Coordinates of C-alpha atoms in Angstrom, one line a residue:
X20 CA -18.1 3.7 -1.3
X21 CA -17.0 3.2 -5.2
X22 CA -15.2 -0.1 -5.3
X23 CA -12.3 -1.5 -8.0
X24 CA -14.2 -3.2 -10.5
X25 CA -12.7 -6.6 -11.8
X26 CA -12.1 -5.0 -15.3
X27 CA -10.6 -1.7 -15.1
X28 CA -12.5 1.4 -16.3
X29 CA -10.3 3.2 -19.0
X30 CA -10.8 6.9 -20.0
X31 CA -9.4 8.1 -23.0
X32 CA -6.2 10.0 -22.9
X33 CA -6.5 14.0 -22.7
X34 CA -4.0 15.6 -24.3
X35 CA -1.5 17.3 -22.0
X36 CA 0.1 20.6 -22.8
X37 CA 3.4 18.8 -21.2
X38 CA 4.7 15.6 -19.4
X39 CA 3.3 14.6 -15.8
X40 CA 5.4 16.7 -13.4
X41 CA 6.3 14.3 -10.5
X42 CA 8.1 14.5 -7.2
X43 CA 9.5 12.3 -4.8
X44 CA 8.6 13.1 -0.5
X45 CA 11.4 10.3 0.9
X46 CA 14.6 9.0 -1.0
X47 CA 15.9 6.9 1.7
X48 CA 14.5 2.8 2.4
X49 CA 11.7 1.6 0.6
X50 CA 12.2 5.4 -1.1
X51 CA 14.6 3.9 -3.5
X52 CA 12.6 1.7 -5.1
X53 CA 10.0 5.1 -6.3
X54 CA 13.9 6.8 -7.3
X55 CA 14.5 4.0 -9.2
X56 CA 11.0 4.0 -11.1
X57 CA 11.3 7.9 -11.1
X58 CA 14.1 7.8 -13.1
X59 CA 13.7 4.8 -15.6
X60 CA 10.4 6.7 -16.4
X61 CA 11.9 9.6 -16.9
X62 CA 14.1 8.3 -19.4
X63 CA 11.6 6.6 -21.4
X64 CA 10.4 9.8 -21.7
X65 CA 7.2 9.6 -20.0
X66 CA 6.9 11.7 -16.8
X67 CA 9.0 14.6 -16.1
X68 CA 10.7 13.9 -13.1
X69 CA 11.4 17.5 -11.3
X70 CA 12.2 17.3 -7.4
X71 CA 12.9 15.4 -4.0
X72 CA 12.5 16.3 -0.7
X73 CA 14.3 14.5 2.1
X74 CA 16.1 16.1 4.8
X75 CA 18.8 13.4 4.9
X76 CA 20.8 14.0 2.0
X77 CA 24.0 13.7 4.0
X78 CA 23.1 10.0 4.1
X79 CA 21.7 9.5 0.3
X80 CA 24.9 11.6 -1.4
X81 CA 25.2 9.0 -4.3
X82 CA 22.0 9.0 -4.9
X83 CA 21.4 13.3 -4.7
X84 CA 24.8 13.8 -7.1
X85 CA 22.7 11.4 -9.6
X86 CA 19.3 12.9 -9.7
X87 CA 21.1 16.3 -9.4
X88 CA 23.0 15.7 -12.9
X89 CA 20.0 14.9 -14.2
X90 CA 18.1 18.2 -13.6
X91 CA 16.2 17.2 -10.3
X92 CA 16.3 19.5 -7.8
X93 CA 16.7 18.2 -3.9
X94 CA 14.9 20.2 -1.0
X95 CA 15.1 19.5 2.9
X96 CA 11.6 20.6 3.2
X97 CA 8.7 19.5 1.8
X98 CA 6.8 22.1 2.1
X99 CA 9.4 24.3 0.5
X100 CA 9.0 22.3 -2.5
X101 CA 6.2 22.6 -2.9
X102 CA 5.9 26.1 -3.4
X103 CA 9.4 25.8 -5.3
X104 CA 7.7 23.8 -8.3
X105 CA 5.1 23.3 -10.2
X106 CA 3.8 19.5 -9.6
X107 CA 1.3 17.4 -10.9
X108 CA 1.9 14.6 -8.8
X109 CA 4.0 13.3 -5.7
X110 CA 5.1 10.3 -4.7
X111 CA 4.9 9.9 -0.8
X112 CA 7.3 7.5 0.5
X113 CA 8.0 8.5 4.3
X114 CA 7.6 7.5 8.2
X115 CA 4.3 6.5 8.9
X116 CA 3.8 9.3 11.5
X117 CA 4.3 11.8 8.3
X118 CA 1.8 10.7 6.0
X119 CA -1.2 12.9 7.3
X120 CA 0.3 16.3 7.2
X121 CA 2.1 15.7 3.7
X122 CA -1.0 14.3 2.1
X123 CA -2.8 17.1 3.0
X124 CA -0.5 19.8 1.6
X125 CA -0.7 17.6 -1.4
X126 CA -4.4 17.6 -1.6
X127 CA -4.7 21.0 -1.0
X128 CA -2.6 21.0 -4.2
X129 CA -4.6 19.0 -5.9
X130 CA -1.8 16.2 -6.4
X131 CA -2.2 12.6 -8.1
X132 CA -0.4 10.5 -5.2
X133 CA 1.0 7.8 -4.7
X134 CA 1.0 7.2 -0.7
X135 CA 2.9 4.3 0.6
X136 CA 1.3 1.5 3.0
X137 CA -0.6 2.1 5.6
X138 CA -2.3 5.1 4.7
X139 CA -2.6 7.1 8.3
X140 CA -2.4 5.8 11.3
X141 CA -5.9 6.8 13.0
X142 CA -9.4 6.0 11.4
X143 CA -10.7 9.8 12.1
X144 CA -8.0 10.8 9.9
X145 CA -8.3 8.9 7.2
X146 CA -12.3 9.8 7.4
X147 CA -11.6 13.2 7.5
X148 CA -9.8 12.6 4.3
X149 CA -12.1 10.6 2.7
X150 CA -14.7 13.1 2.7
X151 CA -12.5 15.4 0.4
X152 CA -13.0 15.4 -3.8
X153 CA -9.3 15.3 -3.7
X154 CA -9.0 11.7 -2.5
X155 CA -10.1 10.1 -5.4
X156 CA -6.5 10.7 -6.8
X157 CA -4.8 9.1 -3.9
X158 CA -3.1 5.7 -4.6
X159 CA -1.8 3.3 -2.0
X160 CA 1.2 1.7 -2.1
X161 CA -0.4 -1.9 -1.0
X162 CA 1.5 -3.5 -4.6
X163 CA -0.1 -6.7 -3.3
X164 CA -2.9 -5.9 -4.7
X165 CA -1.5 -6.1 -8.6
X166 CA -0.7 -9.8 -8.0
X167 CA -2.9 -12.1 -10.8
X168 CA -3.2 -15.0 -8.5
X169 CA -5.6 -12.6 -5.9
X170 CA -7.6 -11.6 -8.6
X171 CA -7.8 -14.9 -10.0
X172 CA -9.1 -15.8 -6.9
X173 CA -11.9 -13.1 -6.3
X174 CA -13.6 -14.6 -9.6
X175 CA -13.6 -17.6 -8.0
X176 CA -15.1 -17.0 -5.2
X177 CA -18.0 -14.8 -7.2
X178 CA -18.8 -17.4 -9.6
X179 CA -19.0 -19.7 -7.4
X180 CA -16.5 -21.9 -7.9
X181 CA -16.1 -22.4 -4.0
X182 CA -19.7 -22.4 -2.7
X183 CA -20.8 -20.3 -0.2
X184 CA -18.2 -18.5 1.6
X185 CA -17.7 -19.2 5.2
X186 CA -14.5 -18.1 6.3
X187 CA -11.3 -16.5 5.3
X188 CA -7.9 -16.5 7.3
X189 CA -4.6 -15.2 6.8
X190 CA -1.4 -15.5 8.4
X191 CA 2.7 -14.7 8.0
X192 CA 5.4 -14.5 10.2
X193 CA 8.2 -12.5 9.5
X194 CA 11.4 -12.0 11.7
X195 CA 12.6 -8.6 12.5
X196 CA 15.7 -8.3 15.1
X197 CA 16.6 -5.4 17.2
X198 CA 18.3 -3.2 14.1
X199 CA 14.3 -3.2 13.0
X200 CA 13.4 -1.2 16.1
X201 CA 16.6 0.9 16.3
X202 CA 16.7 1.7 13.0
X203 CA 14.5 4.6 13.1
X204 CA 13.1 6.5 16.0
X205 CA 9.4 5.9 14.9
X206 CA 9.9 2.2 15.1
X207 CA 8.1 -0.1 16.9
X208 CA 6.1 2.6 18.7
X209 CA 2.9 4.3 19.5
X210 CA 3.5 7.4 19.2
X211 CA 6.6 9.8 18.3
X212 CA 7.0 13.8 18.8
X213 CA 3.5 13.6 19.4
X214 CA 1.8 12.2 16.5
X215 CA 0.5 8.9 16.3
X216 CA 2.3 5.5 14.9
X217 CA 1.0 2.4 16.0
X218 CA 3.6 0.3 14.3
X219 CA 3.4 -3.2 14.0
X220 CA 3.3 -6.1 11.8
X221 CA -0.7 -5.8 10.6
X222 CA -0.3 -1.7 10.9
X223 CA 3.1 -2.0 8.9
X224 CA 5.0 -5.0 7.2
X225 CA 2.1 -7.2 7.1
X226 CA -0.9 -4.6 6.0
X227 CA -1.1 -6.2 2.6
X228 CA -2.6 -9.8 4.0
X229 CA -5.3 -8.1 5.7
X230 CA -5.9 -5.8 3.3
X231 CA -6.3 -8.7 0.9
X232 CA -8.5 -10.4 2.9
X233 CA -11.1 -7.3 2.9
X234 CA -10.8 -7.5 -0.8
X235 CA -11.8 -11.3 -1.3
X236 CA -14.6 -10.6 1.4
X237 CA -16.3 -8.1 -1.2
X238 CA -18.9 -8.8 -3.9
X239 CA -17.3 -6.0 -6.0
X240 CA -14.7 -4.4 -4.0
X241 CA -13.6 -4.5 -0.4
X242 CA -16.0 -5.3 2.4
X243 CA -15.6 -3.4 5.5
X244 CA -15.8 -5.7 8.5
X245 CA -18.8 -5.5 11.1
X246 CA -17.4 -7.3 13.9
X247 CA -13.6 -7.3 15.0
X248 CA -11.8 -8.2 18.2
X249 CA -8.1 -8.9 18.4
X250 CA -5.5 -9.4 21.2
X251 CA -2.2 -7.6 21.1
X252 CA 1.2 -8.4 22.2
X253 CA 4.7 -7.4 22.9
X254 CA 7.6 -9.6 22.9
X255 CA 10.9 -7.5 22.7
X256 CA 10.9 -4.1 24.7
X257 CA 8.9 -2.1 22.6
X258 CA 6.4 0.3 23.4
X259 CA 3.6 -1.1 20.6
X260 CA 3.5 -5.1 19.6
X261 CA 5.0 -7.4 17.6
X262 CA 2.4 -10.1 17.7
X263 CA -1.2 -9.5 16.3
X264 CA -4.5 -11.8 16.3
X265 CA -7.6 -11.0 14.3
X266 CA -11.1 -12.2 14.2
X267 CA -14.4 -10.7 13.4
X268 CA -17.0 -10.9 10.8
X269 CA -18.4 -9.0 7.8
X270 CA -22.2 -8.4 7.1
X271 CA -22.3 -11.1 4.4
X272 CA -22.3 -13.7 7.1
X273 CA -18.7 -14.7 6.5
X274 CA -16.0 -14.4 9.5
X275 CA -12.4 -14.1 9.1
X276 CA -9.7 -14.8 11.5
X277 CA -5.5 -13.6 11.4
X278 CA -2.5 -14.0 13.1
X279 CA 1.1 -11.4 12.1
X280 CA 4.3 -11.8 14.2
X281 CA 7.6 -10.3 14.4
X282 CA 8.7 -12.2 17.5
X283 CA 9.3 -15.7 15.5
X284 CA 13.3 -16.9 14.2
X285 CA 12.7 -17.8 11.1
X286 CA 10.5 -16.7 8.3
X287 CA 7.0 -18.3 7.6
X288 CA 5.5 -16.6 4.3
X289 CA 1.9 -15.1 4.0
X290 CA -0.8 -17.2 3.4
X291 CA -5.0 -16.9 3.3
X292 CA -7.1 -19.5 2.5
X293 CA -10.7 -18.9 1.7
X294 CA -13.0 -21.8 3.0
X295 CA -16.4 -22.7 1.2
X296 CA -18.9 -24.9 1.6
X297 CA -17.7 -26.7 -2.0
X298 CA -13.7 -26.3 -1.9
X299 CA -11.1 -24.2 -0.2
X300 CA -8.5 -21.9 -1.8
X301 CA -5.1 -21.4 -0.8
X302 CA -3.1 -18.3 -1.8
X303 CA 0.7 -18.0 -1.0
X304 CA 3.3 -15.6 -3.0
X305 CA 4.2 -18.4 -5.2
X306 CA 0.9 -19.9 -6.1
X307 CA -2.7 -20.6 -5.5
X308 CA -4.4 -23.8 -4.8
X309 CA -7.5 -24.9 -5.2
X310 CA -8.8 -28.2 -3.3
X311 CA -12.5 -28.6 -4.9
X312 CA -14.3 -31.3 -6.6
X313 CA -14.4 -29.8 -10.2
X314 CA -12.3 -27.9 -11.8
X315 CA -12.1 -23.7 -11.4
X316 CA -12.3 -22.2 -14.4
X317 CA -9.4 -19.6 -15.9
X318 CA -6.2 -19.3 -14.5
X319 CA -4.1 -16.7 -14.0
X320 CA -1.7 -14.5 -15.7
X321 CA 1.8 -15.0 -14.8
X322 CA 3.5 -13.0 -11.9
X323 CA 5.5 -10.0 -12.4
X324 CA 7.3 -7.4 -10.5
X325 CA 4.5 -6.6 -8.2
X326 CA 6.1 -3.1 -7.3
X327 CA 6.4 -2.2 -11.4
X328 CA 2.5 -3.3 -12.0
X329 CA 1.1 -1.2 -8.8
X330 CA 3.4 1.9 -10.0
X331 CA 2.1 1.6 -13.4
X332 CA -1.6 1.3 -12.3
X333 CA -0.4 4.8 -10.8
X334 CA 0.8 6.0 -13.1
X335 CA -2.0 5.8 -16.0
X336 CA -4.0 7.2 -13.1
X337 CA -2.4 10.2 -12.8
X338 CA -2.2 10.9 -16.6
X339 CA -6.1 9.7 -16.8
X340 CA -5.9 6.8 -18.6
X341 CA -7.8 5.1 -15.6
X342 CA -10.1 6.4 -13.5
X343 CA -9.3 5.0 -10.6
X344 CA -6.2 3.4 -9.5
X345 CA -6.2 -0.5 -8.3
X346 CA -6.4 0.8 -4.6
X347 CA -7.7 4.2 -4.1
X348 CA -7.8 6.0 -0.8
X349 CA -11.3 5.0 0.0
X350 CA -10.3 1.5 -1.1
X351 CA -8.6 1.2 2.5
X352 CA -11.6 2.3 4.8
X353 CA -12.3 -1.7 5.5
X354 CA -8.6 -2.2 6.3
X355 CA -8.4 0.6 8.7
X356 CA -11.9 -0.3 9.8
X357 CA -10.4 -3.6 10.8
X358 CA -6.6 -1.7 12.8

């Protein structure tokens, strides 16, 4: 599986005959933020921002008037824009039950795309997937990725810096009330109109510490784990889990071990620490400690919009700047190996 190198490969820029026609699958929720970066890129001149699709426009008027005036056109259907324009790229920002069937009309129209966290719910899916050229220009939306502190962190544990590695863990707890589950009818379930969901905090909110985790477990990339067991729980009336521990082990040797809740009252961020035989690392959103006997070398650039960086990354891939964005879709094989 090719693997994210620690320094990105660059290609020279092709000339293009015109901007990066883009489109946007799902204005509403964590859609806005991809409207927002739609647009502000679009003004700057660098992408030509063309069409939506969401069949909720009744709810997202504001937002429809505004990309109207500005030349975008809005479908109800998917599907029907597609064949209405002519795209270079999509952004897919939807239920999780609706990321198979879009990604595939969007590979078999050999799309850039930008695919929101998770990628699809079942591993035979996303392996079916996998095995197609067109993957390669699939991005994930796991923005956790972009943060300087992980990467610093990765260097760290391959030169050594921490000794051998022995373990890795990871952790968060994040509240989320009834209006979480009632909010959509997808939420919080198995299944829905016969496709496959499997929401919950490590297969939703929380993917990003796990997928993390895989990453620092890799000598250049992610490492796809060999052993996993985990025990599942439910505490509001749900039909999937809210609760979610992890352990298993990769073939290096090293064993990892996680715990995700949504049944808690108050907030307790992310967290994984990395535990070597010659210091341990911890890594929160807000910094990254080292406890070792001599100094780590480097340090790491300062945070920035996490969301902007990982859309960026995207972005140069779909023009190709880069030839690979900073999590690809075979980048997520040892997440999903792990849900």
């Amino acid at each position: 599986m090719a693997m994210q190198p620690l320094t990105q490969p660059v290609r020279p820029r092709q000339p293009m005959k015109d901007l990066l026609r883009i489109a946007l699958i799902g204005a509403g929720g964590y859609g806005q933020n991809h409207l927002q970066a739609l647009e502000e890129y679009d003004e700057k001149g660098l992408l030509r921002f063309v069409a939506v699709a969401d069949p909720t426009a009744e709810k997202l008027l504001p937002e429809k008037s505004r990309v109207e005036a500005r030349g975008v056109r809005w479908f109800d259907d998917y599907r029907t824009m597609f064949e209405g324009t002519g795209l270079d790229a999509v952004v897919i920002s939807t239920p999780i039950p609706l990321h198979l069937p879009m990604l595939e009309a969007a590979l078999d129209r050999k799309l850039a795309v930008l695919l929101e966290k998770p990628p699809v719910p079942l591993i035979q899916d996303f392996l079916r997937v996998n095995a197609r050229p067109e993957a390669a220009r699939v991005a994930l939306g796991f923005k956790l990725i972009a943060d300087p502190k992980l990467w610093r962190l990765k260097r760290a544990i391959l030169d050594g810096s921490l000794g051998t590695i022995r373990h890795i863990s990871g952790s968060a707890c994040w509240p989320r009330l009834d209006s979480y589950y009632s909010r959509a009818g997808w939420a919080g379930r198995m299944t829905w109109n016969g496709m496959a969901v499997l929401d919950g905090p490590v297969t939703n909110a929380l993917a990003h510490i796990l997928h993390n985790m895989m990453f620092l477990a890799g000598e250049t990339g992610f490492a796809v784990p060999k052993t996993v067991r985990a025990e599942l729980y439910r505490a509001r009336r749900i039909e999937s889990y809210d609760v979610c521990c992890l352990a298993g082990g990769w073939a290096s040797g090293v064993t990892f071990s996680a715990a995700f809740t949504h049944a808690v009252e108050r907030k307790v961020q992310w967290s994984v620490v990395v535990e070597g035989d010659r210091g341990t690392a911890r890594l929160g959103p807000d910094n990254l400690v080292f406890e070792t006997g001599s100094p780590v070398p480097g340090e790491e650039a300062p945070a920035g919009d996490l969301f902007r960086d990982s859309w960026r990354d995207f972005y140069r891939m779909a023009i190709g700047e880069l030839a690979k964005p900073l999590t690809s879709f075979g980048d997520c094989l040892a997440y999903m190996a792990a849900t």
